[in-house]
Every structure is written in structure tokens, then in C-alpha cells.
Amino acid sequence: MVTMSHTPAFPYLTVLVLLPAGGALVVAAMMKAPKWALSAVAMVTSLATLALSVVVLVLLHSRNGRFQFVSNHVWVASLGVHWYVGVDGISIFLVLLATVLFPIVLASGIGRRLDARAFAAWMLLLEAACIGSFVSLDLILFFLFFELTLVPAYFIIAGWGYARRAYAALKFFIYTFLGSVFLLVGILAVAFIHQHQHPGSGLTFALPALEHTHFSSVDGILLFLAFTAAFAVKAPLFPFHTWSPDAYTEAPTGGSMILAAVLAKLGTYGILRFDLNLFPEASKTMAPWILTIAVIGILYGAIVACAQRDLKRIVTYSSMAQIGFIALGTFAFTTQGLTGGVLLMVNHGLIVAALFLLIGWIHERRKTWQVTELRGLQAPAPVLAAVFTVVTMASIGLPGLNGFVSEFLVLSGTFLTHRWWAVVATGGVVIAAIYLLWAYQQVFHGKTDRANEKTRDLSWAERAAIAPLIVLIVFLGVYPKPVLDRITPAVNRLVDRVELVTHTKQPLVARSGPAVVKDTAADGGTGPSPRGSR
Amino acid sequence: MPLFALVGFLVLLAFGRRIGDPVAGWIGTLAIAGSFVAACITFAGLSHLPSGAREFTQTYFTWISVGGLHVNAAILIDPLSMTMAMFVTGVSMLIHLYSIGYMKKDRDYSKFFVYLNLFVFSMLILVLANNLLLTFVGWEGVGVCSYWLVSFWFERDSAASAGKKAFIYNRVGDVGFLLAMFLVFSKVGTLNYLSVFANRHVLAGGTATAVMLLLFLAATGKSAQIPLFNWLPDAMEGPTPVSALIHAATMVTAGVYLLCRMNEVLALTPDAMWVIAIVGGVTAFVAATIASAQQDIKKVLAFSTVSQIGYMVLAVGSGAYIAAIFLMVCHAFYKGLLFLGAGSVIHGLEDEQDLKRMGRLRKWLPWTYATFLVAWLSIAGVPPFSGFWSKGDVLTNVYAKSPALWALGVVTAVLTGYYMSRLFFLAFYGKDRWKDPVPGGAAHHSPHESPWVMRLPLVILAVFSALAGAFDLPWVHHYDFASWLAPVFAHSLYLDHEGTVAQWVLATIDAVMAFVGIGVAWHLWKSKVNRPELERKFLINVWYWDDFYDTVIGRPSQSLARFCAGVVDARVIDGAVNGAASLVRATGSQARRLQSGYVRNYALGIAFGTAAIVVFVLSRTWW
């Protein structure tokens, strides 16, 4: 059902992908250039990318759930591979998440690096690969970008990480690569089956075409599992998460931010875009299982986070619980659940990036992440404490900040179709408060001891770097309407498609609200009746 | 109306540290005064309308709109919300004024007012919201302000822990609030109060019971009722104005407000009403027993607050919403006054909170003494002070619902008179015990009376504590509380039809009980300081509630967390992953002899392997 519309004269998306990639090449070629020149080129490139993505957002037709800004060019004719890109109300915000975060990572990361040239080049290449993954409508093209993210991510962890960086980088690479093998096999199988069913059309990997492939229920489930394996590892969903504590902890600050905020979303986005579009029936059949895994992940991640004594690991496991919420909303198959899931991808990205950035700054000052060695930082560093508490509250899901809106949508959407999963998942909300407030108390409250009393507060440069994230965290909490208005039409198209194929319907209130209730009341002939008092 | 508070918050957030002591405090107070004036104007405008037309919705913007879920940032102005807004802004304004003096010289002086203004803003959102979700925004907003303010003196570990405890207990209640909203939305398709009420027939039966019990769970968290009450005494770690504002007058009554707001749904479910009434009555009694044995002046007042809110909850459970709101308003005056008076004592004695180290303060703190006297007589229920009328109103209604609960309420009333008098006599009568040197410390200096910014709020609150009963005298039926609020509760209001004689008898019993409690306390505590037989460990340790939770929930979940992190995650799941990797490596090293080591051979192997899987999958389709 994915159809194209509104082909623009200017190839926005192609430029959006090539701009950071070109920037990476330029930076890599600047052999003898001074650090400031490198920084300038990298920053200008990433800011230009950000500006361009904002232009795309502004030009996007908000009420239109279809793919827009579509470019489709034959790339490898003999294999049927196309350079086929487009965005809809879902992917545009993931692109924006990437384009907002990369300049912050570069701004806060380059200056202090030993080999700034390589760091900046790898980061820009990673940005190109991430954006490419989010806009690809050709499965092979998606797979290439999806795999391409591994290379810069590997070198960033291995090159600029902490003590156990080699182990962490290798584990990350092998684990996610293994998942990708299943994805490749799955993609090939889908394309071949499609070619067999539509003999005239030739081999194609275009998502809109492949959606018209029919699978027997067993094949559908097998292919669903093959795709999901890759995405579940990348996200990571329980129980495929054990690479993440090592990778997130050992990666440099910028690496952790991008890994958790953007790369993880490749997994959840992949599930939403490819699993649900290609295998609606299998997705629906497997929904109770994935929902169960998601709920286990929410509770398990939160419980394990309670036992951690390392700030980065606490955030890692809390992040895993949030990914569980995304999966929960996705497989609820309601407008609220899916919209909340997409919004949560964005919100979680902003929050987790801010948390890793702040923790990185604490590490720069104190050379430790162990909460037992930190104490009373609020006295010497009140601004750091204030920013940290706001981000913590956003992560806990305080209304008025962004996390709450998505969490509420996910849970209320899930409650409509899978009540008991939603009930158990809501319990995770309590545990999140326990470990995050505990960590905050350990680090910032109490009487400052000798080791911590000289901790420097945030500099103006650092305040400027985190300010955009705080502004977005507050803005999306108070006024998420512009974002929701664009996500919802795209989500509704997806829900419609799933419902059409599987002959199911989401509860009426999800689409129509109270209007439905009044109708049923009229049908039943029981209008609002005055209540007798006792 | 809330805008003034928001502006105050933003101004102080941006410039507070530069403005500093005391101008920041005055800005904060002025902002709240602005809110109060706006509330008064709205109130006056509303009261000029005919009683049926006093209901407005004002929409500011669409907050969340996804599919069928549509939530506006909108306020509902009706007699109930305006009553709440009036007393919230009024009491807040006085407590802001008081804080200017109390927080003087504090390092984070301006930050205190930042939090306080944000608190008032959130509280106004809570009471004015026109839908459940926006109420929840205010609900959480006041919760987080309470967290920040309780742990305001964060260098004290006990304060930091108390703030965290308050937040987490409330979080447990919040689960109830969230689930109730999910349930309402799934049945009615909206969270707007008025639309939900219009469609309430959809909820009739078990759903209404579930919704109200879930909301009641939230209320027990916020309003410190059994089983979630024991965060409130710990919350006394916050500065005393915070205890007065948040943990006595305003925030803790939010649970009662929520139940009153949902009265149209509550009326559908007698079962939930019974649960609410019983929990309220039992909490009132249990907390009163604990208050009788506490030694810390603020702890006595904290348990007294729990007990008084128990009365309000009991009233709600009996369908006596107006009595509940009436008690809430009167309680805000006299309990706010008691806390501010206690703050004045603590201030005068340089941070002494132990009742046993006070005594004969009436000679030293005349203003505090006189105003405290009024509050004491009021809460004890001595006629004609406000507590007599409001508590009497509650008990009369409860009598009609269940004489057994009424009896429990009367026993609690005796206890109330007793523990408040014990506090009063220990603090203001007897000997100057603060002169005695503490073991290992020096004696206190002579207590000093507080500055005028602290005395003025005491006097104003004392006037209201004494006279607030006049808002709702049983024999007046014009311009009174009951006829003002009646439209809100029109469908569900329980109107007691006790005869005049019965009312007189009940009122007389109330008054007698108040004097019994005071008389007993006078006899026991007027000259003696230590009576271990009356201060049992069981009561001092709050019926061992904390220890019970710690044993049953706290420790096991810590073990579970350590087990999950240390064994399940590190050994089982990651062990399986690393085990698989080692297996591959071991197999690989065996197989290496067979391999040539050339890349092209590996590529070939991968290609064959991939092809095999593809063929397998395709075979299922083709044949």
C-alpha cells in the first residue's frame, strides 16, 4: 500500500545522505589541517545537514501519510537494486533525531580527541549511514546502509573507547553482524518469492512492490523471525541485549549517545517499517509473543538497573526498558500505540543522548562513573545538577516533559488491545523512579566530600551544547502536536494496511473517540439517565 | 490565574540567583498574590451568575490529539474548582510571605521560591484542569515539587531520602491513576470530565468500581492514606513552610479533591464508596493513635494531617462531598497555622523540634502562642471554632451512613483533642526545659519572637481558623458553602435528613468529646513530661509499617535485582552468548586444519550457506 507521491524537483533526500558522506571524505582528506579547520568543516557539514532536514520537515505535507520526496533511480540493473528513497511522517522524525544529535556529538567531542580527523570523519560517515537507513525504500539499499553503520561504530568504540573497548567493539560487531545475516537471507527470500508470484515484473527489492507478496503462514512467520532477529539485536530487545552494556559503557561519550539514541532506533524502525508492512499477518500472529518479550524487557531492564553501581550501566538498562515500551506500542496495533511508539523513539533518543552527555561530563571531571565514588555534586555544580534532574524526570516520565506523552500513548494504546500486558508494563513506571532517583541521590545529594568538592560546574560551551536537547525535551512535552499531527497519518496508513490484510479492526475508540460511545448509547436506547440518590 | 505563578517561576528561574535575598522572595509572593486576585475576580464573577450557569470551559491549546484520543490544555471553572483555587492561592500567598522571613540567609534562597511558585502553578493546573490527563500533569507537578522541596536541604541524607521516598510512594499511587485513565478511555473514548459524566452509563457496574478504586489508590498515595501514608512523616524533613503549604494545606488534599471531582462516577459504585469510607475512617484512627506518642513537634502535626485527611476521605466515602471540602478548607487554615506556628517555635529555638526540649514558650513567643491557641481549639473541635463545624458536618453525615464508622470517628475526635493538647501543653506550658543543657551540647538561647512577615500570616490564618465555620452554618441556607457547591454534586450528593433534635444531639456529643480529649491531656501532661506507658514503642514506630514494607517488599526486591544482574544477566544470558562464541571458536580451531585460510574459500562457504537457506525457504513456496 506504500505509494509514492509528490516527487520534488530537487533531490532533497539524496543530498541529505550524500552531504555528510561527502563531509566525511573531505575531513578524511584534510591530512595536515589544524584542528579548528577540521572542526569547522565537520560542524558546517552537520549543521547544513540539519538545516536541510528541517527544510524537508517544513515542506512535508503533514496530513498526507504517504512517502514524499521520493527519488527512484536504477542502481544495479542486473540485480534489480534501486537508489529508492522517500520519507513519511514516521521516518522524517528519525532523520531529524539524527541530524539534531550529530552536531551536538561533534561539538562536544572533536575538541578533546587525539585524532580528531578520524573521529570527525567516522562520525559524519555514521550520520550518512543512519540517514540512509531511515530513508531507504529499497530493501537492499536499506541493508547496505544498515550494515554500513557497523563500520564507523566499530572504529569509534575501538578507537576512542575506555578500558575494555576492544572486547566491547568486537562483541558489538559480531553480535549485530550475526543478526544481519538473517536479515539478508530474509530480504533475498522475500524478493525471490515476489518474483515467482509476479513473473512479469522481474527481480525487485522495492518495498512498495514487495508488499504485494503473499506468504503462507509458516513462511511468513519464518521470514518475520529472520527480519526481527536482526532488528531485535540492534534495538536491543530482551534477551538479545547483552552486547549493549559493554558497548554503551566502553564507547566514548559521543559513541554511546549515537549508539543508544540513533542506532538502536534502526532496530525499532526496521520492525515497524519492514516487519509490519511485509508480514502483517505474521506480525499479528506473533504479537502476543513480542509483547511478552517487550514487557519482560521493561521489567527486567528496570530491575537489573536497580542493581547497577555504574552510571552508564544504569542508563543502558533503563534504555533497554524504554526500547521495550517502543516494541509494546508497535505490536499493540492501535493508532495510539504505534504513534506513541514512534514518538518514543524520538523522545528516548533525546533523553538518552542527554543522559550520556551529562554522564560523560561527570566522567571528564571525576574520572569515574561509579556512584559510590560520587557524592554531593549539587553543591559545587548546581547547574549540572539542575540539568541532570530535568533529564532524569523526563526519563521517569514526568508530565510536561517529553517522555510522558509517548509513554502515555504507548500504554493507553496497548491497553485497548492487550490489557494485561499494559497493566504489567505500567508497573515498570514505578521501578524507573526507584533507580533513577536513587542514582541521583547518590551522585548529587549528601554532604560533598573532599574528592568531589572541587567539581567544576558546566561551562558556557557545555550549556550551549545541551541546551537544544533540554529545549526539545520541554517543547515536546508541552506541545507535541506538530509532531503527532505528522506521525499519526502515516501510522494510520500502516494500521489500515494491517487491518485490511488481517481482517481485524482496532477498537473503535482508538480511531473515533467518544463519538462511538454516543452512537452505541443511541442504539441501545439508554441515554444518560439521572441517577437515583440513595 | 495560573499564569501569574508560571511567570513568577520563569522570572525567578532566569534571574533568581542574581536578584537574591529578599527581593526574589517578594517577587515570588507578588506572583502568587496576582494569582489570588485573579482567582477572587473569577470567583466574584461566577457567584453573580445563576447557580445553574456556573460552569465554563476555557481551552488554550490542543495538547495531545492522536486518533480518537483528544486532550486539550483547558480549564474547567465551576464552584468546586474555584473554591479550591481560592483557598490554594490564598494560603499559598500567606505562606510565601512567611517564607521570606523563614528562609532568610539560606544559600538557595531564590531557588526555594522557584520551586514554591512552580508548586502553586502545578496545584492550580491540578484543580482547574478539565480532564483527567491534565489533572495528572498537575498531580505529578506538585509531586515533583514536593520531591525537590523535601530534599531541599540535600546535604542531609535523611532529607534526600525522604524526598525520594515521597516520590516513590506517590509513584505507586500513580499507577492507579494511569490505569484508571486507560480504562476510562477504553470505555468512553475521552478523558474530559464533563464528557465522561455525560456518558457515565457506559461505566456502570464493575468498571466504575475499578476506575474509582484505581483512582483511590492514587489518592491514598497523594493524600497519605493507608496503605501509602508513611511517606508523609518523613517529608517533614523539608523546610517548615513547605510542610505547611504542601504537606498540610494543599497538595495532600489533592486526593480528596480528585474523588470529589469524580463524584458522578463514584455515585455509580456503592462498593467503592464503602472501601473509601472504611479506609478513611481507619486511617483517621490509626494516625491519631500514632500522633499521641510522637516527640517531634512536626511529626505530631504530620500524623494529625493524615488523620484529618482520613476524616475527609471518610466523608467522601459517605457521599458527603460538601462536608469533605468544607473540612478541607478549614483544615487548610488551622493546619497551615499550626505548621507555621511550629515553624515559628522552631525558628525561635534555633531548629529545635523536640517537644520535650520546649516548655513555657507562652512567655517568650506571645504572638505564636495566641495564634497557636486558636488553631489548637479549632482542630480539637471546640465550638465555635471552625473545626467544630466542619468536623461535625462530616460526623453527622457519617452517622447516617454507618453508626459504626461514626463511633470510630468520635473516638478519633477524642484522640485528636488529646494529642493536640499534649503538644500544646508540652510546648507552651510547664518548665523552661530548653534551658537544660543537652548531653554533649549547650542549652538554647532564650527564644525570640519571629519578624512581622512571619507574624502577619499567623494572625490572618488565626482569624480564618476561628471564623471559617461561618461559611457553612447548619441553619443558614443562603450564600453558604452547601448551596454554592451543590450544583457540582447535584446528582450524587447525599443529603442528610437527620431531624433537628438528632443534629443537636450529635453536635453536643462532638463538643463533649473535644473537651474530654483536652481534659484528659490537661490532667496527664500539664506538668509531666515523660509518661512511657503512654508512649509505646509500637506507636512511636508507626505500628511498624515501615519495617513491614522493608521486610516484605524492600529486601526481597533488592535480592531479586542483585540476582537478575549478577546471575541471570551476567551468567545465563551473556553466558549463553559468550558460550556460543567459545563453541564456535573451539570448532573453528579444530576445523582450521581442513581450511586453506584463503578468503575466497570463506566467501564460497558463506555463499553456499546462504544459498542453502534460501533454497530451503523457497522450496516451501514452490513445492
mmCIF file of C-alpha atoms in Angstrom, chain A residues 167 171 175 181 184-185 188-189 192-193 196-197 214 216 218-219 222-223 238-243 245-246 300 303-304 306-309 317 320 335-336 339-340 375-379 382-383 389-390 393 396-400 404-405 407-409 411-413 415-416 419 422-423 426-427 429-430 433-434 437-438 440-442 444-448 457 463 476-481 484-485 488 492 508-515 517-518 520-521 526-534, chain B residues 17-18 61-71 107-108 111 115 133 136-138 140-141 143-144 147-148 151-152 154-165 167-168 171-176 178-179 181-191 195 197-202 263-268 270 273-274 317-319 401 490-495 557-558 560-570 573-575 577-578 609-610 613-614 616-618 620-622:
data_model
loop_
_atom_site.group_PDB
_atom_site.id
_atom_site.type_symbol
_atom_site.label_atom_id
_atom_site.label_comp_id
_atom_site.label_asym_id
_atom_site.label_seq_id
_atom_site.Cartn_x
_atom_site.Cartn_y
_atom_site.Cartn_z
ATOM 1 C CA TYR A 167 36.300 -6.563 23.642
ATOM 2 C CA LYS A 171 31.274 -8.213 20.642
ATOM 3 C CA TYR A 175 26.633 -9.909 17.535
ATOM 4 C CA VAL A 181 22.878 -12.419 8.155
ATOM 5 C CA LEU A 184 19.974 -10.600 4.253
ATOM 6 C CA VAL A 185 18.630 -14.095 3.780
ATOM 7 C CA LEU A 188 16.564 -12.322 -0.692
ATOM 8 C CA ALA A 189 13.837 -14.815 0.080
ATOM 9 C CA PHE A 192 12.566 -14.295 -4.892
ATOM 10 C CA ILE A 193 9.123 -15.261 -3.672
ATOM 11 C CA HIS A 196 7.929 -16.106 -8.506
ATOM 12 C CA GLN A 197 4.446 -14.789 -7.780
ATOM 13 C CA HIS A 214 1.697 -13.366 -0.255
ATOM 14 C CA SER A 216 1.957 -18.987 3.608
ATOM 15 C CA VAL A 218 4.700 -20.669 8.130
ATOM 16 C CA ASP A 219 6.860 -18.795 5.608
ATOM 17 C CA LEU A 222 9.918 -17.683 9.418
ATOM 18 C CA LEU A 223 10.679 -14.562 7.409
ATOM 19 C CA PHE A 238 15.466 -8.694 25.645
ATOM 20 C CA PRO A 239 17.157 -11.257 25.569
ATOM 21 C CA PHE A 240 19.465 -10.080 22.764
ATOM 22 C CA HIS A 241 20.771 -7.135 24.754
ATOM 23 C CA THR A 242 23.984 -8.327 26.375
ATOM 24 C CA TRP A 243 26.264 -6.652 23.864
ATOM 25 C CA PRO A 245 26.034 -2.856 28.423
ATOM 26 C CA ASP A 246 29.586 -3.483 27.236
ATOM 27 C CA TYR A 300 13.838 -6.916 33.606
ATOM 28 C CA ILE A 303 15.139 -4.456 37.863
ATOM 29 C CA VAL A 304 18.690 -5.006 36.644
ATOM 30 C CA CYS A 306 18.384 -1.152 40.240
ATOM 31 C CA ALA A 307 21.379 -3.365 40.971
ATOM 32 C CA GLN A 308 23.914 -1.372 38.930
ATOM 33 C CA ARG A 309 26.509 0.867 40.555
ATOM 34 C CA TYR A 317 19.443 -0.893 31.281
ATOM 35 C CA MET A 320 16.551 -1.247 27.368
ATOM 36 C CA THR A 335 -3.212 4.290 16.426
ATOM 37 C CA GLN A 336 -2.199 5.458 19.896
ATOM 38 C CA THR A 339 2.114 6.770 17.267
ATOM 39 C CA GLY A 340 3.356 6.652 20.842
ATOM 40 C CA ARG A 375 28.713 12.419 46.303
ATOM 41 C CA GLY A 376 27.088 15.787 46.880
ATOM 42 C CA LEU A 377 27.835 17.192 43.419
ATOM 43 C CA GLN A 378 24.848 19.518 43.676
ATOM 44 C CA ALA A 379 26.770 21.878 45.950
ATOM 45 C CA PRO A 382 24.288 23.336 40.738
ATOM 46 C CA VAL A 383 23.681 23.866 37.016
ATOM 47 C CA THR A 389 17.382 16.394 37.327
ATOM 48 C CA VAL A 390 15.290 17.679 34.418
ATOM 49 C CA MET A 393 12.495 13.476 35.328
ATOM 50 C CA ILE A 396 10.966 8.824 34.601
ATOM 51 C CA GLY A 397 8.017 10.143 32.592
ATOM 52 C CA LEU A 398 7.091 13.352 34.362
ATOM 53 C CA PRO A 399 4.153 15.013 32.577
ATOM 54 C CA GLY A 400 5.132 18.290 30.987
ATOM 55 C CA PHE A 404 5.397 11.196 29.407
ATOM 56 C CA VAL A 405 3.480 11.905 26.205
ATOM 57 C CA GLU A 407 4.705 6.633 27.405
ATOM 58 C CA PHE A 408 1.062 7.528 27.932
ATOM 59 C CA LEU A 409 0.201 6.953 24.269
ATOM 60 C CA LEU A 411 0.358 2.340 27.358
ATOM 61 C CA SER A 412 -3.146 3.607 26.609
ATOM 62 C CA GLY A 413 -2.881 2.224 23.069
ATOM 63 C CA PHE A 415 -4.437 -1.196 26.993
ATOM 64 C CA LEU A 416 -7.072 -1.083 24.246
ATOM 65 C CA ARG A 419 -4.982 -5.002 28.557
ATOM 66 C CA ALA A 422 -0.274 -2.821 29.561
ATOM 67 C CA VAL A 423 -1.103 -3.316 33.231
ATOM 68 C CA THR A 426 2.736 0.227 33.859
ATOM 69 C CA GLY A 427 4.428 -1.292 36.892
ATOM 70 C CA VAL A 429 6.990 3.127 35.666
ATOM 71 C CA VAL A 430 7.449 2.754 39.432
ATOM 72 C CA ALA A 433 11.583 6.174 39.567
ATOM 73 C CA ILE A 434 13.374 3.990 42.102
ATOM 74 C CA LEU A 437 16.153 8.818 41.917
ATOM 75 C CA TRP A 438 18.483 6.534 43.838
ATOM 76 C CA TYR A 440 20.541 10.997 41.526
ATOM 77 C CA GLN A 441 20.584 10.991 45.312
ATOM 78 C CA GLN A 442 23.901 9.116 45.444
ATOM 79 C CA PHE A 444 24.190 14.837 43.724
ATOM 80 C CA HIS A 445 22.784 14.776 47.268
ATOM 81 C CA GLY A 446 24.547 14.345 50.573
ATOM 82 C CA LYS A 447 27.457 16.214 52.063
ATOM 83 C CA THR A 448 30.184 16.823 49.486
ATOM 84 C CA ASP A 457 30.118 23.321 37.047
ATOM 85 C CA ARG A 463 25.478 24.641 28.455
ATOM 86 C CA LEU A 476 7.805 18.034 23.026
ATOM 87 C CA GLY A 477 6.324 17.611 26.480
ATOM 88 C CA VAL A 478 4.215 20.755 26.361
ATOM 89 C CA TYR A 479 3.341 20.973 22.690
ATOM 90 C CA PRO A 480 3.859 17.666 20.854
ATOM 91 C CA LYS A 481 1.041 18.479 18.432
ATOM 92 C CA LEU A 484 1.934 13.969 16.428
ATOM 93 C CA ASP A 485 -0.005 15.549 13.574
ATOM 94 C CA THR A 488 -0.491 9.928 13.023
ATOM 95 C CA ASN A 492 -2.992 5.272 10.289
ATOM 96 C CA LEU A 508 -13.453 1.978 17.742
ATOM 97 C CA VAL A 509 -12.468 4.476 20.403
ATOM 98 C CA ALA A 510 -8.876 4.354 19.148
ATOM 99 C CA ARG A 511 -9.901 5.988 15.880
ATOM 100 C CA SER A 512 -13.065 7.899 16.754
ATOM 101 C CA GLY A 513 -13.038 8.675 20.456
ATOM 102 C CA PRO A 514 -16.242 9.474 22.313
ATOM 103 C CA ALA A 515 -18.374 9.690 19.156
ATOM 104 C CA VAL A 517 -19.836 5.739 22.660
ATOM 105 C CA LYS A 518 -22.685 8.102 21.958
ATOM 106 C CA THR A 520 -23.844 2.804 20.886
ATOM 107 C CA ALA A 521 -25.807 4.559 23.557
ATOM 108 C CA THR A 526 -30.085 4.012 27.094
ATOM 109 C CA GLY A 527 -29.202 7.659 27.103
ATOM 110 C CA PRO A 528 -27.590 9.295 30.090
ATOM 111 C CA SER A 529 -30.038 8.604 32.827
ATOM 112 C CA PRO A 530 -30.427 10.587 36.003
ATOM 113 C CA ARG A 531 -29.134 8.633 38.898
ATOM 114 C CA GLY A 532 -31.316 7.950 41.873
ATOM 115 C CA SER A 533 -29.824 9.020 45.137
ATOM 116 C CA ARG A 534 -29.759 6.619 47.958
ATOM 117 C CA ARG B 17 20.147 33.907 41.719
ATOM 118 C CA ARG B 18 21.134 37.392 40.688
ATOM 119 C CA PHE B 61 -4.437 24.710 23.016
ATOM 120 C CA THR B 62 -4.568 21.097 21.904
ATOM 121 C CA TRP B 63 -2.066 19.104 23.897
ATOM 122 C CA ILE B 64 -2.341 15.549 22.614
ATOM 123 C CA SER B 65 -4.506 14.548 19.682
ATOM 124 C CA VAL B 66 -3.966 11.096 18.249
ATOM 125 C CA GLY B 67 -6.821 9.270 16.557
ATOM 126 C CA GLY B 68 -9.716 9.107 18.975
ATOM 127 C CA LEU B 69 -7.711 10.436 21.894
ATOM 128 C CA HIS B 70 -8.091 14.182 22.147
ATOM 129 C CA VAL B 71 -6.753 16.074 25.135
ATOM 130 C CA ARG B 107 22.121 29.638 50.469
ATOM 131 C CA ASP B 108 19.492 28.658 47.928
ATOM 132 C CA LYS B 111 15.667 28.511 44.389
ATOM 133 C CA TYR B 115 10.116 25.622 43.473
ATOM 134 C CA LEU B 133 -4.862 13.725 31.990
ATOM 135 C CA PHE B 136 -2.461 14.213 36.224
ATOM 136 C CA VAL B 137 0.004 16.814 34.919
ATOM 137 C CA GLY B 138 -0.687 18.965 37.962
ATOM 138 C CA GLU B 140 2.781 14.921 39.078
ATOM 139 C CA GLY B 141 3.916 18.543 39.043
ATOM 140 C CA GLY B 143 4.667 15.625 43.365
ATOM 141 C CA VAL B 144 7.977 16.585 41.833
ATOM 142 C CA TYR B 147 10.336 15.918 45.991
ATOM 143 C CA TRP B 148 12.561 18.921 45.324
ATOM 144 C CA SER B 151 15.094 17.256 49.770
ATOM 145 C CA PHE B 152 15.771 20.998 49.645
ATOM 146 C CA PHE B 154 20.053 17.963 50.207
ATOM 147 C CA GLU B 155 23.238 17.780 52.239
ATOM 148 C CA ARG B 156 21.264 15.993 54.950
ATOM 149 C CA ASP B 157 20.984 12.362 53.926
ATOM 150 C CA SER B 158 17.685 11.996 55.753
ATOM 151 C CA ALA B 159 16.180 14.870 53.742
ATOM 152 C CA ALA B 160 17.377 13.425 50.434
ATOM 153 C CA SER B 161 15.969 10.000 51.307
ATOM 154 C CA ALA B 162 12.680 11.459 52.492
ATOM 155 C CA GLY B 163 12.176 13.286 49.195
ATOM 156 C CA LYS B 164 12.870 10.115 47.273
ATOM 157 C CA LYS B 165 10.549 8.095 49.480
ATOM 158 C CA PHE B 167 8.164 10.443 45.213
ATOM 159 C CA ILE B 168 8.275 6.659 45.024
ATOM 160 C CA ARG B 171 4.565 6.728 42.013
ATOM 161 C CA VAL B 172 2.880 3.569 43.276
ATOM 162 C CA GLY B 173 -0.336 5.513 43.536
ATOM 163 C CA ASP B 174 0.232 6.976 40.077
ATOM 164 C CA VAL B 175 -0.004 3.507 38.575
ATOM 165 C CA GLY B 176 -3.578 3.512 39.801
ATOM 166 C CA LEU B 178 -2.716 5.818 34.866
ATOM 167 C CA LEU B 179 -4.665 2.558 34.763
ATOM 168 C CA MET B 181 -7.310 6.732 32.730
ATOM 169 C CA PHE B 182 -6.625 3.837 30.344
ATOM 170 C CA LEU B 183 -9.810 2.160 31.495
ATOM 171 C CA VAL B 184 -11.923 5.293 31.168
ATOM 172 C CA PHE B 185 -10.529 5.993 27.708
ATOM 173 C CA SER B 186 -11.070 2.436 26.508
ATOM 174 C CA LYS B 187 -14.716 2.583 27.589
ATOM 175 C CA VAL B 188 -15.727 6.175 26.980
ATOM 176 C CA GLY B 189 -13.164 7.348 24.419
ATOM 177 C CA THR B 190 -12.419 10.594 26.234
ATOM 178 C CA LEU B 191 -10.841 11.863 29.428
ATOM 179 C CA SER B 195 -17.961 14.105 28.594
ATOM 180 C CA PHE B 197 -20.007 12.245 33.204
ATOM 181 C CA ALA B 198 -22.377 12.625 30.260
ATOM 182 C CA ASN B 199 -21.559 9.056 29.198
ATOM 183 C CA ARG B 200 -21.229 7.586 32.638
ATOM 184 C CA HIS B 201 -23.844 4.916 31.928
ATOM 185 C CA VAL B 202 -21.140 3.148 29.909
ATOM 186 C CA ASN B 263 -18.324 12.144 42.261
ATOM 187 C CA GLU B 264 -20.634 11.359 39.362
ATOM 188 C CA VAL B 265 -18.759 8.134 38.668
ATOM 189 C CA LEU B 266 -18.257 7.389 42.330
ATOM 190 C CA ALA B 267 -22.004 7.510 42.880
ATOM 191 C CA LEU B 268 -22.357 4.545 40.489
ATOM 192 C CA PRO B 270 -21.540 1.757 46.396
ATOM 193 C CA MET B 273 -17.687 4.071 48.449
ATOM 194 C CA TRP B 274 -17.648 1.557 51.264
ATOM 195 C CA GLY B 317 -16.974 7.593 51.140
ATOM 196 C CA SER B 318 -20.205 8.605 52.860
ATOM 197 C CA GLY B 319 -21.235 10.745 49.912
ATOM 198 C CA LYS B 401 -24.159 6.070 56.567
ATOM 199 C CA ALA B 490 -26.242 17.631 42.141
ATOM 200 C CA HIS B 491 -26.616 14.045 41.022
ATOM 201 C CA SER B 492 -24.621 12.382 43.683
ATOM 202 C CA LEU B 493 -24.922 14.497 46.780
ATOM 203 C CA TYR B 494 -26.017 12.673 49.829
ATOM 204 C CA LEU B 495 -28.254 14.984 51.794
ATOM 205 C CA SER B 557 13.268 -6.920 45.650
ATOM 206 C CA GLN B 558 16.860 -5.909 46.346
ATOM 207 C CA LEU B 560 15.856 -10.056 43.116
ATOM 208 C CA ALA B 561 17.654 -7.143 41.471
ATOM 209 C CA ARG B 562 21.057 -8.466 42.503
ATOM 210 C CA PHE B 563 20.111 -11.944 41.320
ATOM 211 C CA CYS B 564 18.940 -10.658 37.935
ATOM 212 C CA ALA B 565 22.034 -8.531 37.445
ATOM 213 C CA GLY B 566 24.628 -10.895 38.868
ATOM 214 C CA VAL B 567 23.338 -14.290 37.798
ATOM 215 C CA VAL B 568 20.683 -14.032 35.085
ATOM 216 C CA ASP B 569 22.187 -11.256 33.025
ATOM 217 C CA ALA B 570 25.889 -11.843 33.502
ATOM 218 C CA ILE B 573 22.078 -14.709 29.073
ATOM 219 C CA ASP B 574 25.506 -13.289 28.415
ATOM 220 C CA GLY B 575 26.976 -16.635 29.368
ATOM 221 C CA VAL B 577 26.177 -15.661 24.135
ATOM 222 C CA ASN B 578 29.824 -15.957 25.088
ATOM 223 C CA GLY B 609 25.416 -21.488 3.225
ATOM 224 C CA THR B 610 23.262 -18.536 2.288
ATOM 225 C CA ILE B 613 18.926 -21.348 3.430
ATOM 226 C CA VAL B 614 17.367 -19.502 0.521
ATOM 227 C CA PHE B 616 15.072 -24.137 1.829
ATOM 228 C CA VAL B 617 12.784 -21.160 2.236
ATOM 229 C CA LEU B 618 11.855 -21.065 -1.427
ATOM 230 C CA ARG B 620 8.382 -24.225 0.919
ATOM 231 C CA THR B 621 6.653 -21.924 -1.525
ATOM 232 C CA TRP B 622 7.310 -23.687 -4.775
#
